[in-house]
Amino acid sequence: MSPGDQISDFELPDETGTPRRLSTLLERGPVVLFFYPIASSGGCTQEACHFRDLAAEFAELGAQPVGISSDDVAAQQRFAAAHSLGYPLLSDKGNEVAKELGAYRRFLPGGLHTRRITFVIGRDRRVIDSVASEMQFDLHADRAL
């Protein structure tokens, strides 16, 4: 996905099992959709907590972070609760959204994971910008702002 590309509307369960539709999330303003490989891993925790710590700055801009990975709802719920994240974590268990947005990869033999990539999405579902870095965990939230 490149700036200007339009993302298809999708619906996935959040960490509580509640279905969340992209178009509904965008009613409040831009969405910063960040893909992360594995809930509760070291780098993913650092990245997610940095988004949490910048929540006021995102809110000032009318934007909201939304995390997404192939972890199931229970793993997302544990992750959100352990770190008081305060924003939705979507479960893309079948990797459908990750595949559509180019965030899908095979990581280890037999293991399927998402790439660490962030998309800033405008209210019209068009990509405004993207950030791709596997090791610079704080870069995603900083650049998205």
PDB file of N, CA and C in Angstrom, residues 16-109:
ATOM      1  N   THR A  16     -11.867  -7.444  23.039  1.00  0.00           N
ATOM      2  CA  THR A  16     -13.016  -7.889  23.831  1.00  0.00           C
ATOM      3  C   THR A  16     -13.915  -8.826  23.026  1.00  0.00           C
ATOM      4  N   GLY A  17     -13.580  -9.039  21.762  1.00  0.00           N
ATOM      5  CA  GLY A  17     -14.404  -9.859  20.886  1.00  0.00           C
ATOM      6  C   GLY A  17     -15.446  -9.044  20.129  1.00  0.00           C
ATOM      7  N   THR A  18     -15.489  -7.734  20.373  1.00  0.00           N
ATOM      8  CA  THR A  18     -16.437  -6.849  19.701  1.00  0.00           C
ATOM      9  C   THR A  18     -15.990  -6.602  18.261  1.00  0.00           C
ATOM     10  N   PRO A  19     -16.865  -6.811  17.287  1.00  0.00           N
ATOM     11  CA  PRO A  19     -16.493  -6.530  15.894  1.00  0.00           C
ATOM     12  C   PRO A  19     -16.240  -5.030  15.701  1.00  0.00           C
ATOM     13  N   ARG A  20     -15.151  -4.699  15.030  1.00  0.00           N
ATOM     14  CA  ARG A  20     -14.798  -3.309  14.719  1.00  0.00           C
ATOM     15  C   ARG A  20     -14.637  -3.179  13.219  1.00  0.00           C
ATOM     16  N   ARG A  21     -15.339  -2.223  12.625  1.00  0.00           N
ATOM     17  CA  ARG A  21     -15.262  -1.962  11.185  1.00  0.00           C
ATOM     18  C   ARG A  21     -14.400  -0.727  10.973  1.00  0.00           C
ATOM     19  N   LEU A  22     -13.507  -0.782   9.982  1.00  0.00           N
ATOM     20  CA  LEU A  22     -12.614   0.342   9.706  1.00  0.00           C
ATOM     21  C   LEU A  22     -13.410   1.612   9.466  1.00  0.00           C
ATOM     22  N   SER A  23     -14.456   1.557   8.652  1.00  0.00           N
ATOM     23  CA  SER A  23     -15.229   2.766   8.341  1.00  0.00           C
ATOM     24  C   SER A  23     -15.834   3.388   9.598  1.00  0.00           C
ATOM     25  N   THR A  24     -16.218   2.584  10.560  1.00  0.00           N
ATOM     26  CA  THR A  24     -16.770   3.099  11.810  1.00  0.00           C
ATOM     27  C   THR A  24     -15.677   3.758  12.646  1.00  0.00           C
ATOM     28  N   LEU A  25     -14.510   3.152  12.702  1.00  0.00           N
ATOM     29  CA  LEU A  25     -13.388   3.755  13.423  1.00  0.00           C
ATOM     30  C   LEU A  25     -13.012   5.100  12.812  1.00  0.00           C
ATOM     31  N   LEU A  26     -13.100   5.199  11.496  1.00  0.00           N
ATOM     32  CA  LEU A  26     -12.717   6.430  10.796  1.00  0.00           C
ATOM     33  C   LEU A  26     -13.723   7.564  10.970  1.00  0.00           C
ATOM     34  N   GLU A  27     -14.899   7.277  11.492  1.00  0.00           N
ATOM     35  CA  GLU A  27     -15.887   8.337  11.726  1.00  0.00           C
ATOM     36  C   GLU A  27     -15.356   9.363  12.726  1.00  0.00           C
ATOM     37  N   ARG A  28     -14.504   8.934  13.647  1.00  0.00           N
ATOM     38  CA  ARG A  28     -13.928   9.828  14.660  1.00  0.00           C
ATOM     39  C   ARG A  28     -12.724  10.602  14.143  1.00  0.00           C
ATOM     40  N   GLY A  29     -12.150  10.173  13.037  1.00  0.00           N
ATOM     41  CA  GLY A  29     -10.970  10.826  12.489  1.00  0.00           C
ATOM     42  C   GLY A  29     -10.003   9.793  11.951  1.00  0.00           C
ATOM     43  N   PRO A  30      -8.818  10.239  11.519  1.00  0.00           N
ATOM     44  CA  PRO A  30      -7.825   9.317  10.959  1.00  0.00           C
ATOM     45  C   PRO A  30      -7.471   8.180  11.923  1.00  0.00           C
ATOM     46  N   VAL A  31      -7.150   7.040  11.344  1.00  0.00           N
ATOM     47  CA  VAL A  31      -6.729   5.867  12.115  1.00  0.00           C
ATOM     48  C   VAL A  31      -5.270   5.590  11.807  1.00  0.00           C
ATOM     49  N   VAL A  32      -4.506   5.342  12.849  1.00  0.00           N
ATOM     50  CA  VAL A  32      -3.116   4.927  12.707  1.00  0.00           C
ATOM     51  C   VAL A  32      -3.100   3.426  13.004  1.00  0.00           C
ATOM     52  N   LEU A  33      -3.169   2.645  11.924  1.00  0.00           N
ATOM     53  CA  LEU A  33      -3.266   1.189  12.018  1.00  0.00           C
ATOM     54  C   LEU A  33      -1.864   0.611  12.031  1.00  0.00           C
ATOM     55  N   PHE A  34      -1.463   0.078  13.201  1.00  0.00           N
ATOM     56  CA  PHE A  34      -0.112  -0.476  13.266  1.00  0.00           C
ATOM     57  C   PHE A  34      -0.146  -1.986  13.443  1.00  0.00           C
ATOM     58  N   PHE A  35       0.507  -2.666  12.506  1.00  0.00           N
ATOM     59  CA  PHE A  35       0.652  -4.113  12.546  1.00  0.00           C
ATOM     60  C   PHE A  35       1.867  -4.454  13.395  1.00  0.00           C
ATOM     61  N   TYR A  36       1.723  -5.451  14.245  1.00  0.00           N
ATOM     62  CA  TYR A  36       2.847  -5.927  15.038  1.00  0.00           C
ATOM     63  C   TYR A  36       2.850  -7.456  15.011  1.00  0.00           C
ATOM     64  N   PRO A  37       4.031  -8.069  15.094  1.00  0.00           N
ATOM     65  CA  PRO A  37       4.128  -9.521  14.915  1.00  0.00           C
ATOM     66  C   PRO A  37       3.487 -10.372  16.004  1.00  0.00           C
ATOM     67  N   ILE A  38       3.778 -10.103  17.288  1.00  0.00           N
ATOM     68  CA  ILE A  38       3.339 -11.015  18.346  1.00  0.00           C
ATOM     69  C   ILE A  38       3.005 -10.223  19.615  1.00  0.00           C
ATOM     70  N   ALA A  39       1.763 -10.306  20.049  1.00  0.00           N
ATOM     71  CA  ALA A  39       1.353  -9.635  21.277  1.00  0.00           C
ATOM     72  C   ALA A  39       2.225 -10.081  22.452  1.00  0.00           C
ATOM     73  N   SER A  40       2.620  -9.117  23.258  1.00  0.00           N
ATOM     74  CA  SER A  40       3.378  -9.325  24.491  1.00  0.00           C
ATOM     75  C   SER A  40       4.853  -9.634  24.286  1.00  0.00           C
ATOM     76  N   SER A  41       5.343  -9.652  23.048  1.00  0.00           N
ATOM     77  CA  SER A  41       6.788  -9.813  22.853  1.00  0.00           C
ATOM     78  C   SER A  41       7.456  -8.481  23.206  1.00  0.00           C
ATOM     79  N   GLY A  42       8.746  -8.497  23.409  1.00  0.00           N
ATOM     80  CA  GLY A  42       9.468  -7.309  23.856  1.00  0.00           C
ATOM     81  C   GLY A  42       9.307  -6.098  22.952  1.00  0.00           C
ATOM     82  N   GLY A  43       9.611  -6.257  21.667  1.00  0.00           N
ATOM     83  CA  GLY A  43       9.526  -5.140  20.729  1.00  0.00           C
ATOM     84  C   GLY A  43       8.097  -4.670  20.528  1.00  0.00           C
ATOM     85  N   CYS A  44       7.167  -5.600  20.470  1.00  0.00           N
ATOM     86  CA  CYS A  44       5.765  -5.236  20.267  1.00  0.00           C
ATOM     87  C   CYS A  44       5.212  -4.502  21.489  1.00  0.00           C
ATOM     88  N   THR A  45       5.647  -4.915  22.668  1.00  0.00           N
ATOM     89  CA  THR A  45       5.233  -4.223  23.889  1.00  0.00           C
ATOM     90  C   THR A  45       5.778  -2.800  23.896  1.00  0.00           C
ATOM     91  N   GLN A  46       7.044  -2.632  23.540  1.00  0.00           N
ATOM     92  CA  GLN A  46       7.630  -1.292  23.493  1.00  0.00           C
ATOM     93  C   GLN A  46       6.862  -0.411  22.509  1.00  0.00           C
ATOM     94  N   GLU A  47       6.577  -0.944  21.325  1.00  0.00           N
ATOM     95  CA  GLU A  47       5.864  -0.175  20.305  1.00  0.00           C
ATOM     96  C   GLU A  47       4.460   0.197  20.785  1.00  0.00           C
ATOM     97  N   ALA A  48       3.718  -0.775  21.304  1.00  0.00           N
ATOM     98  CA  ALA A  48       2.344  -0.532  21.746  1.00  0.00           C
ATOM     99  C   ALA A  48       2.292   0.467  22.897  1.00  0.00           C
ATOM    100  N   CYS A  49       3.231   0.357  23.814  1.00  0.00           N
ATOM    101  CA  CYS A  49       3.262   1.282  24.946  1.00  0.00           C
ATOM    102  C   CYS A  49       3.639   2.695  24.504  1.00  0.00           C
ATOM    103  N   HIS A  50       4.446   2.818  23.466  1.00  0.00           N
ATOM    104  CA  HIS A  50       4.783   4.147  22.954  1.00  0.00           C
ATOM    105  C   HIS A  50       3.543   4.786  22.329  1.00  0.00           C
ATOM    106  N   PHE A  51       2.747   4.012  21.603  1.00  0.00           N
ATOM    107  CA  PHE A  51       1.481   4.536  21.092  1.00  0.00           C
ATOM    108  C   PHE A  51       0.599   4.976  22.267  1.00  0.00           C
ATOM    109  N   ARG A  52       0.537   4.160  23.312  1.00  0.00           N
ATOM    110  CA  ARG A  52      -0.258   4.507  24.507  1.00  0.00           C
ATOM    111  C   ARG A  52       0.231   5.817  25.121  1.00  0.00           C
ATOM    112  N   ASP A  53       1.542   5.955  25.240  1.00  0.00           N
ATOM    113  CA  ASP A  53       2.112   7.132  25.884  1.00  0.00           C
ATOM    114  C   ASP A  53       1.889   8.410  25.079  1.00  0.00           C
ATOM    115  N   LEU A  54       1.653   8.281  23.785  1.00  0.00           N
ATOM    116  CA  LEU A  54       1.404   9.438  22.927  1.00  0.00           C
ATOM    117  C   LEU A  54      -0.093   9.642  22.651  1.00  0.00           C
ATOM    118  N   ALA A  55      -0.945   8.993  23.420  1.00  0.00           N
ATOM    119  CA  ALA A  55      -2.393   9.047  23.193  1.00  0.00           C
ATOM    120  C   ALA A  55      -2.915  10.481  23.175  1.00  0.00           C
ATOM    121  N   ALA A  56      -2.453  11.337  24.060  1.00  0.00           N
ATOM    122  CA  ALA A  56      -2.929  12.725  24.108  1.00  0.00           C
ATOM    123  C   ALA A  56      -2.564  13.470  22.824  1.00  0.00           C
ATOM    124  N   GLU A  57      -1.360  13.249  22.308  1.00  0.00           N
ATOM    125  CA  GLU A  57      -0.941  13.905  21.066  1.00  0.00           C
ATOM    126  C   GLU A  57      -1.778  13.437  19.878  1.00  0.00           C
ATOM    127  N   PHE A  58      -2.075  12.138  19.833  1.00  0.00           N
ATOM    128  CA  PHE A  58      -2.934  11.628  18.759  1.00  0.00           C
ATOM    129  C   PHE A  58      -4.334  12.221  18.886  1.00  0.00           C
ATOM    130  N   ALA A  59      -4.856  12.274  20.107  1.00  0.00           N
ATOM    131  CA  ALA A  59      -6.197  12.812  20.339  1.00  0.00           C
ATOM    132  C   ALA A  59      -6.280  14.280  19.922  1.00  0.00           C
ATOM    133  N   GLU A  60      -5.247  15.053  20.197  1.00  0.00           N
ATOM    134  CA  GLU A  60      -5.223  16.463  19.792  1.00  0.00           C
ATOM    135  C   GLU A  60      -5.382  16.616  18.284  1.00  0.00           C
ATOM    136  N   LEU A  61      -4.882  15.651  17.537  1.00  0.00           N
ATOM    137  CA  LEU A  61      -4.975  15.682  16.074  1.00  0.00           C
ATOM    138  C   LEU A  61      -6.248  15.007  15.561  1.00  0.00           C
ATOM    139  N   GLY A  62      -7.045  14.467  16.477  1.00  0.00           N
ATOM    140  CA  GLY A  62      -8.260  13.766  16.081  1.00  0.00           C
ATOM    141  C   GLY A  62      -8.009  12.376  15.559  1.00  0.00           C
ATOM    142  N   ALA A  63      -6.807  11.868  15.771  1.00  0.00           N
ATOM    143  CA  ALA A  63      -6.427  10.543  15.269  1.00  0.00           C
ATOM    144  C   ALA A  63      -6.436   9.524  16.402  1.00  0.00           C
ATOM    145  N   GLN A  64      -6.546   8.265  16.027  1.00  0.00           N
ATOM    146  CA  GLN A  64      -6.517   7.207  17.035  1.00  0.00           C
ATOM    147  C   GLN A  64      -5.669   6.036  16.570  1.00  0.00           C
ATOM    148  N   PRO A  65      -4.833   5.518  17.476  1.00  0.00           N
ATOM    149  CA  PRO A  65      -4.095   4.305  17.139  1.00  0.00           C
ATOM    150  C   PRO A  65      -4.990   3.077  17.256  1.00  0.00           C
ATOM    151  N   VAL A  66      -4.726   2.113  16.395  1.00  0.00           N
ATOM    152  CA  VAL A  66      -5.407   0.824  16.420  1.00  0.00           C
ATOM    153  C   VAL A  66      -4.345  -0.217  16.101  1.00  0.00           C
ATOM    154  N   GLY A  67      -4.112  -1.151  17.021  1.00  0.00           N
ATOM    155  CA  GLY A  67      -3.146  -2.212  16.794  1.00  0.00           C
ATOM    156  C   GLY A  67      -3.802  -3.401  16.119  1.00  0.00           C
ATOM    157  N   ILE A  68      -2.985  -4.180  15.405  1.00  0.00           N
ATOM    158  CA  ILE A  68      -3.521  -5.345  14.698  1.00  0.00           C
ATOM    159  C   ILE A  68      -2.420  -6.398  14.552  1.00  0.00           C
ATOM    160  N   SER A  69      -2.771  -7.634  14.856  1.00  0.00           N
ATOM    161  CA  SER A  69      -1.846  -8.746  14.649  1.00  0.00           C
ATOM    162  C   SER A  69      -2.652 -10.019  14.427  1.00  0.00           C
ATOM    163  N   SER A  70      -1.961 -11.107  14.172  1.00  0.00           N
ATOM    164  CA  SER A  70      -2.647 -12.381  13.940  1.00  0.00           C
ATOM    165  C   SER A  70      -2.940 -13.121  15.244  1.00  0.00           C
ATOM    166  N   ASP A  71      -2.630 -12.504  16.373  1.00  0.00           N
ATOM    167  CA  ASP A  71      -2.946 -13.126  17.667  1.00  0.00           C
ATOM    168  C   ASP A  71      -4.459 -13.253  17.838  1.00  0.00           C
ATOM    169  N   ASP A  72      -4.895 -14.252  18.587  1.00  0.00           N
ATOM    170  CA  ASP A  72      -6.324 -14.415  18.817  1.00  0.00           C
ATOM    171  C   ASP A  72      -6.828 -13.384  19.831  1.00  0.00           C
ATOM    172  N   VAL A  73      -8.135 -13.326  19.991  1.00  0.00           N
ATOM    173  CA  VAL A  73      -8.759 -12.330  20.862  1.00  0.00           C
ATOM    174  C   VAL A  73      -8.244 -12.447  22.294  1.00  0.00           C
ATOM    175  N   ALA A  74      -8.093 -13.662  22.811  1.00  0.00           N
ATOM    176  CA  ALA A  74      -7.633 -13.847  24.191  1.00  0.00           C
ATOM    177  C   ALA A  74      -6.228 -13.271  24.393  1.00  0.00           C
ATOM    178  N   ALA A  75      -5.336 -13.499  23.436  1.00  0.00           N
ATOM    179  CA  ALA A  75      -3.973 -12.961  23.542  1.00  0.00           C
ATOM    180  C   ALA A  75      -3.998 -11.435  23.468  1.00  0.00           C
ATOM    181  N   GLN A  76      -4.852 -10.889  22.605  1.00  0.00           N
ATOM    182  CA  GLN A  76      -4.980  -9.431  22.494  1.00  0.00           C
ATOM    183  C   GLN A  76      -5.518  -8.855  23.808  1.00  0.00           C
ATOM    184  N   GLN A  77      -6.469  -9.550  24.413  1.00  0.00           N
ATOM    185  CA  GLN A  77      -7.048  -9.079  25.675  1.00  0.00           C
ATOM    186  C   GLN A  77      -6.000  -9.063  26.787  1.00  0.00           C
ATOM    187  N   ARG A  78      -5.208 -10.118  26.881  1.00  0.00           N
ATOM    188  CA  ARG A  78      -4.143 -10.163  27.902  1.00  0.00           C
ATOM    189  C   ARG A  78      -3.136  -9.033  27.677  1.00  0.00           C
ATOM    190  N   PHE A  79      -2.765  -8.816  26.424  1.00  0.00           N
ATOM    191  CA  PHE A  79      -1.800  -7.777  26.060  1.00  0.00           C
ATOM    192  C   PHE A  79      -2.326  -6.391  26.439  1.00  0.00           C
ATOM    193  N   ALA A  80      -3.562  -6.099  26.059  1.00  0.00           N
ATOM    194  CA  ALA A  80      -4.167  -4.792  26.351  1.00  0.00           C
ATOM    195  C   ALA A  80      -4.278  -4.557  27.848  1.00  0.00           C
ATOM    196  N   ALA A  81      -4.704  -5.581  28.586  1.00  0.00           N
ATOM    197  CA  ALA A  81      -4.888  -5.444  30.031  1.00  0.00           C
ATOM    198  C   ALA A  81      -3.554  -5.287  30.763  1.00  0.00           C
ATOM    199  N   ALA A  82      -2.566  -6.036  30.352  1.00  0.00           N
ATOM    200  CA  ALA A  82      -1.264  -5.996  31.031  1.00  0.00           C
ATOM    201  C   ALA A  82      -0.596  -4.630  30.929  1.00  0.00           C
ATOM    202  N   HIS A  83      -0.915  -3.887  29.877  1.00  0.00           N
ATOM    203  CA  HIS A  83      -0.231  -2.608  29.639  1.00  0.00           C
ATOM    204  C   HIS A  83      -1.175  -1.409  29.582  1.00  0.00           C
ATOM    205  N   SER A  84      -2.450  -1.612  29.951  1.00  0.00           N
ATOM    206  CA  SER A  84      -3.448  -0.528  29.968  1.00  0.00           C
ATOM    207  C   SER A  84      -3.361   0.304  28.698  1.00  0.00           C
ATOM    208  N   LEU A  85      -3.477  -0.364  27.539  1.00  0.00           N
ATOM    209  CA  LEU A  85      -3.240   0.307  26.273  1.00  0.00           C
ATOM    210  C   LEU A  85      -4.294   1.359  25.926  1.00  0.00           C
ATOM    211  N   GLY A  86      -5.564   1.080  26.163  1.00  0.00           N
ATOM    212  CA  GLY A  86      -6.590   2.094  25.973  1.00  0.00           C
ATOM    213  C   GLY A  86      -7.009   2.377  24.547  1.00  0.00           C
ATOM    214  N   TYR A  87      -6.648   1.534  23.613  1.00  0.00           N
ATOM    215  CA  TYR A  87      -7.084   1.652  22.224  1.00  0.00           C
ATOM    216  C   TYR A  87      -7.340   0.243  21.712  1.00  0.00           C
ATOM    217  N   PRO A  88      -8.090   0.100  20.622  1.00  0.00           N
ATOM    218  CA  PRO A  88      -8.434  -1.239  20.141  1.00  0.00           C
ATOM    219  C   PRO A  88      -7.222  -2.024  19.624  1.00  0.00           C
ATOM    220  N   LEU A  89      -7.244  -3.311  19.909  1.00  0.00           N
ATOM    221  CA  LEU A  89      -6.294  -4.264  19.330  1.00  0.00           C
ATOM    222  C   LEU A  89      -7.130  -5.260  18.539  1.00  0.00           C
ATOM    223  N   LEU A  90      -6.919  -5.313  17.248  1.00  0.00           N
ATOM    224  CA  LEU A  90      -7.709  -6.176  16.379  1.00  0.00           C
ATOM    225  C   LEU A  90      -7.028  -7.516  16.152  1.00  0.00           C
ATOM    226  N   SER A  91      -7.832  -8.553  16.115  1.00  0.00           N
ATOM    227  CA  SER A  91      -7.342  -9.906  15.870  1.00  0.00           C
ATOM    228  C   SER A  91      -7.582 -10.283  14.409  1.00  0.00           C
ATOM    229  N   ASP A  92      -6.488 -10.350  13.657  1.00  0.00           N
ATOM    230  CA  ASP A  92      -6.530 -10.738  12.242  1.00  0.00           C
ATOM    231  C   ASP A  92      -6.062 -12.183  12.145  1.00  0.00           C
ATOM    232  N   LYS A  93      -6.783 -13.067  12.845  1.00  0.00           N
ATOM    233  CA  LYS A  93      -6.365 -14.464  13.007  1.00  0.00           C
ATOM    234  C   LYS A  93      -6.093 -15.158  11.673  1.00  0.00           C
ATOM    235  N   GLY A  94      -6.859 -14.881  10.656  1.00  0.00           N
ATOM    236  CA  GLY A  94      -6.647 -15.506   9.353  1.00  0.00           C
ATOM    237  C   GLY A  94      -5.693 -14.739   8.459  1.00  0.00           C
ATOM    238  N   ASN A  95      -5.134 -13.651   8.952  1.00  0.00           N
ATOM    239  CA  ASN A  95      -4.191 -12.804   8.210  1.00  0.00           C
ATOM    240  C   ASN A  95      -4.785 -12.192   6.944  1.00  0.00           C
ATOM    241  N   GLU A  96      -6.098 -12.122   6.848  1.00  0.00           N
ATOM    242  CA  GLU A  96      -6.726 -11.595   5.640  1.00  0.00           C
ATOM    243  C   GLU A  96      -6.376 -10.128   5.410  1.00  0.00           C
ATOM    244  N   VAL A  97      -6.485  -9.310   6.459  1.00  0.00           N
ATOM    245  CA  VAL A  97      -6.182  -7.884   6.315  1.00  0.00           C
ATOM    246  C   VAL A  97      -4.684  -7.692   6.096  1.00  0.00           C
ATOM    247  N   ALA A  98      -3.872  -8.450   6.825  1.00  0.00           N
ATOM    248  CA  ALA A  98      -2.421  -8.358   6.643  1.00  0.00           C
ATOM    249  C   ALA A  98      -2.030  -8.683   5.206  1.00  0.00           C
ATOM    250  N   LYS A  99      -2.630  -9.697   4.633  1.00  0.00           N
ATOM    251  CA  LYS A  99      -2.325 -10.060   3.245  1.00  0.00           C
ATOM    252  C   LYS A  99      -2.749  -8.943   2.293  1.00  0.00           C
ATOM    253  N   GLU A 100      -3.926  -8.393   2.509  1.00  0.00           N
ATOM    254  CA  GLU A 100      -4.429  -7.344   1.619  1.00  0.00           C
ATOM    255  C   GLU A 100      -3.554  -6.095   1.663  1.00  0.00           C
ATOM    256  N   LEU A 101      -3.025  -5.762   2.837  1.00  0.00           N
ATOM    257  CA  LEU A 101      -2.248  -4.534   2.986  1.00  0.00           C
ATOM    258  C   LEU A 101      -0.737  -4.753   2.847  1.00  0.00           C
ATOM    259  N   GLY A 102      -0.327  -5.965   2.544  1.00  0.00           N
ATOM    260  CA  GLY A 102       1.098  -6.224   2.360  1.00  0.00           C
ATOM    261  C   GLY A 102       1.867  -6.339   3.666  1.00  0.00           C
ATOM    262  N   ALA A 103       1.165  -6.709   4.732  1.00  0.00           N
ATOM    263  CA  ALA A 103       1.807  -6.826   6.041  1.00  0.00           C
ATOM    264  C   ALA A 103       1.960  -8.282   6.474  1.00  0.00           C
ATOM    265  N   TYR A 104       1.846  -9.193   5.549  1.00  0.00           N
ATOM    266  CA  TYR A 104       1.905 -10.630   5.840  1.00  0.00           C
ATOM    267  C   TYR A 104       3.249 -11.193   5.409  1.00  0.00           C
ATOM    268  N   ARG A 105       3.773 -12.067   6.234  1.00  0.00           N
ATOM    269  CA  ARG A 105       5.020 -12.760   5.873  1.00  0.00           C
ATOM    270  C   ARG A 105       5.096 -14.076   6.625  1.00  0.00           C
ATOM    271  N   ARG A 106       5.914 -14.944   6.106  1.00  0.00           N
ATOM    272  CA  ARG A 106       6.249 -16.186   6.792  1.00  0.00           C
ATOM    273  C   ARG A 106       7.520 -15.894   7.568  1.00  0.00           C
ATOM    274  N   PHE A 107       7.472 -16.069   8.876  1.00  0.00           N
ATOM    275  CA  PHE A 107       8.596 -15.683   9.725  1.00  0.00           C
ATOM    276  C   PHE A 107       9.518 -16.872  10.017  1.00  0.00           C
ATOM    277  N   LEU A 108       8.948 -17.921  10.521  1.00  0.00           N
ATOM    278  CA  LEU A 108       9.695 -19.139  10.815  1.00  0.00           C
ATOM    279  C   LEU A 108       9.002 -20.306  10.107  1.00  0.00           C
ATOM    280  N   PRO A 109       9.695 -21.395   9.879  1.00  0.00           N
ATOM    281  CA  PRO A 109       9.020 -22.540   9.247  1.00  0.00           C
ATOM    282  C   PRO A 109       7.744 -22.903  10.009  1.00  0.00           C
TER     283      PRO A 109
END
